[in-house]
Structure formats: C-alpha cells, structure tokens
Amino acid sequence: MTDRLPLFPLNTVLYPGLVLPLHVFEERYRRLVADLLEQPEDEPRRFGVIAIKDGRETAPVREHEGPAGPLDGLGTPGGDPLDALHAVGCVADVASVREQPEGRYELLVTGTTRFRLRALDATGPYLVGEVSVLAEEPGEGSGALAAGVERAFRTYQKRLAGAREATLSGEPELPDDPQVLSYLVAAATSLPTKDKQELLACPDTAQRLTRELALLRHESAVLAKLPSLPAVDLTRQAFSPN
C-alpha cells in the first residue's frame, strides 16, 4: 500500500528515532508548514525528509498564475524531480513549531519510519510523494554485530576527539537494541551524505551494522594517521536550512 506524504528535500539524512531541527524560510516549505498547522490537532503533523542526490536544498519554481508554482526538476537536466532525490527517506513527526518574523518557522522533528518513494506529484506549491513504508527487519546476527559496532564506535569517538584536539567527556551509554544503535551510530558519525543515505537504505539492521563496522574502522584508521583535520571535515551540521 502507498500513502501520500508532503516532502521536504534536504542535503541531510534523517533516521528513525533521531531529532532534527529545521529553520524554514523558503516560501514552498512555509506553505507546507502552514498547511500542517491548519490540520485538526488530533491529526499527526508529518512530512517526509528525503535527501537530494546533488546536495541542493532548493529548486527553481516555474512561472504560472498564482502565488507559487510547481517545483522544477531540482536542477536535473531531464527536469524530473524524482531523478534528483534518493529513493528512501524518513517520516518526520513535528514535535514543536515556533513561528518567527516574516512567516518563518523553527521546527523540531523526530524521525519515525522509513519509506520508499514511488512517485512524485509536483503540481502543487511543494512536492508530495506516493510512498510505501519500509519494514524494519533485524537480519541475521544483529546482536553480535551490535557489540562490534559499539566497540568500533567508541574507538572512532576517541580518535575523532583527538583530531579535534578536544577532550572526550566520559563514555555515554549506548542503547542495547541493535536497531536503535544502528541508527544512533549512523547519525553520530561524520560521514558524507552518500554514506549516511546508504545506511538509511540498508534492508535490515544486520546489514546496516555490517556496513557501519567497515566505515568506522576506515574512519578510525584515517584519523589515527592525521593529527589534525580541518573543522569543516569533522563537523556535522545539526541545523539544516532550506
């Protein structure tokens, strides 16, 4: 079964269970938030966060009669927005909304479930997707893999702190649930969007943990050889404008 879901394309990947702050200032997304706020209070305020392949968060609007037009192809040569977006995204539940001057909004959203984008409706002021929910499967050996990822992640944290010339304050507790751990580690690592998207799209927890183990070992090895890296390579932006 498929469902219709408003879409918020970003160069950021949202994971189930993780929180993302958003500063909404572009007209099409202000319209999206305004439409959500007009819904009855007992209806969920949700939209889909989906990563853009070329890293752009904005798209030109074709001219037509009215205040806002349908989205163009997000800069793709063929003009099809579907070509510019990754196939797997995450449903975002709006936890809080703060209205700002000039019609802007500050949102805090929480990732809930993953979805696969099947089709796009670009005829309105913002994109609406036909999506299907992706089931969460543990996969084979996820428990043992989780223990290995936890060790590798702690090593990565220490080496990352060393590269930043910072002090790692204690060792925060990590979740016991392999699925929750897999998403937390994916969100907490300083990886390119391409790698983060690959982790989101893994078919089950075991495969995600397997990929994370390889990525963490590689990143730790790189950090061990470099005493200091530029901050731009190490800082993960939590605040994503649009």
XYZ file of C-alpha atoms in Angstrom:
242
model
C 0.000 0.000 0.000
C 1.085 3.560 -0.671
C 0.335 6.814 1.082
C 0.597 10.478 0.077
C 3.157 12.453 2.050
C 4.393 16.056 1.724
C 8.135 16.047 1.104
C 10.925 18.226 2.482
C 14.037 17.595 0.339
C 17.307 18.271 2.191
C 21.006 17.531 1.937
C 20.627 15.882 5.346
C 19.580 12.322 6.194
C 17.039 11.789 8.986
C 16.916 8.458 10.829
C 14.099 6.808 12.820
C 14.263 7.840 16.460
C 16.554 10.811 15.841
C 15.731 14.501 16.236
C 16.356 17.194 13.606
C 15.932 20.981 13.981
C 14.855 22.850 10.845
C 14.789 26.535 10.013
C 12.023 27.022 7.446
C 12.254 30.201 5.410
C 11.680 29.282 1.767
C 8.163 30.009 0.509
C 7.271 26.485 -0.625
C 8.179 24.961 2.763
C 6.482 27.758 4.676
C 3.366 26.749 2.748
C 3.938 23.133 3.749
C 4.193 24.024 7.455
C 1.177 26.344 7.235
C -0.871 23.517 5.728
C 0.188 21.189 8.542
C -0.798 23.757 11.159
C -4.260 24.042 9.611
C -4.927 20.346 10.219
C -7.058 19.302 13.208
C -4.970 18.910 16.366
C -5.730 15.193 16.607
C -4.176 14.532 13.175
C -0.428 13.848 13.011
C 1.675 16.674 11.619
C 4.156 14.834 9.489
C 6.117 15.060 6.272
C 8.870 13.130 4.578
C 12.525 14.138 4.808
C 14.393 12.864 1.780
C 17.972 13.537 0.736
C 18.824 15.261 -2.515
C 21.394 13.471 -4.642
C 23.246 16.579 -5.753
C 23.182 18.156 -2.302
C 20.984 21.119 -3.223
C 18.114 22.017 -0.912
C 16.342 24.495 -3.163
C 14.732 24.298 -6.573
C 13.524 26.910 -9.036
C 9.797 27.482 -9.399
C 8.220 27.620 -12.849
C 6.225 30.737 -13.536
C 2.441 30.448 -13.643
C -0.566 32.420 -12.472
C -0.758 32.394 -8.703
C 1.474 32.900 -5.672
C 3.555 29.741 -6.106
C 4.162 27.281 -8.873
C 5.099 23.607 -9.118
C 8.667 22.633 -8.480
C 11.040 22.329 -11.365
C 13.387 19.354 -11.615
C 15.645 20.325 -8.675
C 18.287 21.214 -11.227
C 18.258 17.894 -13.084
C 18.841 18.002 -16.861
C 15.697 15.989 -17.564
C 13.540 18.178 -15.354
C 12.177 15.225 -13.339
C 12.387 15.837 -9.546
C 12.321 12.079 -8.957
C 15.766 11.808 -10.578
C 17.231 14.288 -8.087
C 16.024 12.534 -4.927
C 17.174 9.394 -3.192
C 14.649 6.584 -3.148
C 14.498 6.068 0.631
C 13.540 8.739 3.159
C 12.217 9.032 6.707
C 8.872 10.243 8.010
C 9.262 13.286 10.290
C 6.761 13.958 13.070
C 6.640 17.624 14.076
C 7.419 17.838 17.807
C 7.350 21.619 18.107
C 6.777 24.703 15.943
C 7.900 28.247 16.693
C 6.676 30.983 14.407
C 9.286 33.602 13.525
C 9.081 37.055 11.899
C 8.297 37.268 8.183
C 6.437 33.967 8.176
C 9.405 31.767 9.033
C 9.297 28.748 11.325
C 11.640 26.901 13.660
C 10.744 23.221 13.704
C 11.874 20.315 15.805
C 11.027 17.000 14.176
C 11.560 13.374 15.120
C 12.189 10.590 12.623
C 9.712 7.730 12.839
C 9.546 5.249 9.956
C 11.446 4.797 6.725
C 9.660 4.971 3.396
C 10.383 4.281 -0.242
C 9.453 6.992 -2.722
C 7.340 5.506 -5.520
C 6.139 8.584 -7.418
C 6.009 12.366 -7.167
C 3.283 14.957 -7.559
C 4.942 18.273 -8.470
C 1.785 20.155 -9.451
C 1.354 21.984 -6.134
C 3.423 24.525 -4.225
C 5.598 21.743 -2.753
C 6.392 18.147 -3.612
C 4.035 15.374 -2.499
C 5.211 11.796 -2.721
C 3.492 8.474 -3.166
C 5.363 6.426 -0.571
C 5.323 2.963 0.934
C 6.536 2.184 4.453
C 9.655 0.025 4.788
C 9.558 -2.690 7.429
C 12.353 -2.921 9.992
C 13.950 -6.363 9.935
C 16.706 -7.452 12.371
C 18.626 -9.602 9.899
C 20.953 -12.426 10.854
C 23.437 -11.921 13.679
C 22.484 -8.355 14.512
C 23.177 -8.861 18.230
C 26.797 -9.931 17.758
C 27.338 -7.236 15.137
C 25.997 -4.592 17.520
C 28.687 -5.446 20.081
C 31.386 -4.998 17.437
C 29.921 -1.705 16.233
C 29.773 -0.383 19.804
C 33.494 -1.081 20.312
C 34.387 0.399 16.931
C 32.254 3.474 17.579
C 33.965 4.171 20.920
C 37.366 3.928 19.230
C 36.157 6.265 16.499
C 34.877 8.787 19.077
C 38.237 8.859 20.887
C 40.218 9.355 17.693
C 37.800 11.987 16.441
C 38.153 13.885 19.714
C 41.939 13.641 19.377
C 41.843 15.036 15.839
C 39.727 17.909 17.104
C 42.159 18.416 19.994
C 39.202 18.058 22.329
C 38.598 16.049 25.471
C 36.086 13.232 25.344
C 33.982 13.676 28.474
C 33.183 10.169 29.654
C 31.649 7.356 27.641
C 27.930 7.888 27.074
C 25.733 4.838 27.375
C 24.683 3.323 24.088
C 21.353 1.558 23.519
C 21.182 -2.214 23.810
C 18.711 -2.584 20.941
C 20.736 -3.301 17.756
C 18.288 -1.408 15.547
C 18.328 1.716 17.735
C 22.119 1.503 17.997
C 22.471 1.241 14.229
C 20.543 4.471 13.658
C 22.245 6.344 16.504
C 25.703 5.471 15.193
C 24.679 6.410 11.650
C 23.538 9.839 12.864
C 26.526 10.466 15.144
C 29.319 9.794 12.648
C 30.905 12.470 10.479
C 30.240 10.838 7.132
C 29.291 12.198 3.707
C 25.591 12.308 2.876
C 26.099 9.496 0.357
C 27.300 7.123 3.102
C 24.594 8.226 5.525
C 21.961 7.619 2.858
C 23.364 4.164 2.195
C 22.994 3.331 5.893
C 19.388 4.539 5.942
C 18.530 2.396 2.923
C 20.057 -0.861 4.219
C 17.404 -3.604 4.030
C 17.885 -4.766 7.631
C 19.685 -3.938 10.866
C 22.382 -6.581 10.418
C 23.419 -5.220 7.034
C 23.438 -1.670 8.409
C 25.662 -2.709 11.304
C 27.983 -4.590 8.961
C 28.401 -1.502 6.792
C 28.891 0.709 9.851
C 31.612 -1.550 11.178
C 33.542 -1.193 7.920
C 33.029 2.583 7.818
C 34.026 3.085 11.459
C 37.205 1.048 11.063
C 38.141 3.001 7.947
C 37.425 6.391 9.542
C 39.337 5.458 12.704
C 42.332 4.372 10.645
C 42.311 7.689 8.769
C 42.006 9.696 11.987
C 44.886 7.762 13.558
C 47.188 8.891 10.744
C 46.109 12.537 10.744
C 46.871 14.502 13.920
C 44.557 17.338 12.928
C 41.853 17.695 10.305
C 40.079 20.860 9.146
C 36.957 21.551 11.156
C 34.819 21.507 8.024
C 35.681 17.833 7.545
C 34.833 16.927 11.120
C 31.802 18.988 11.984
C 28.378 17.564 11.332
C 25.799 20.317 10.968
C 22.752 19.582 13.069
C 20.915 22.725 11.959
C 19.772 22.438 8.358
C 18.425 25.480 6.469
C 16.314 25.084 3.346
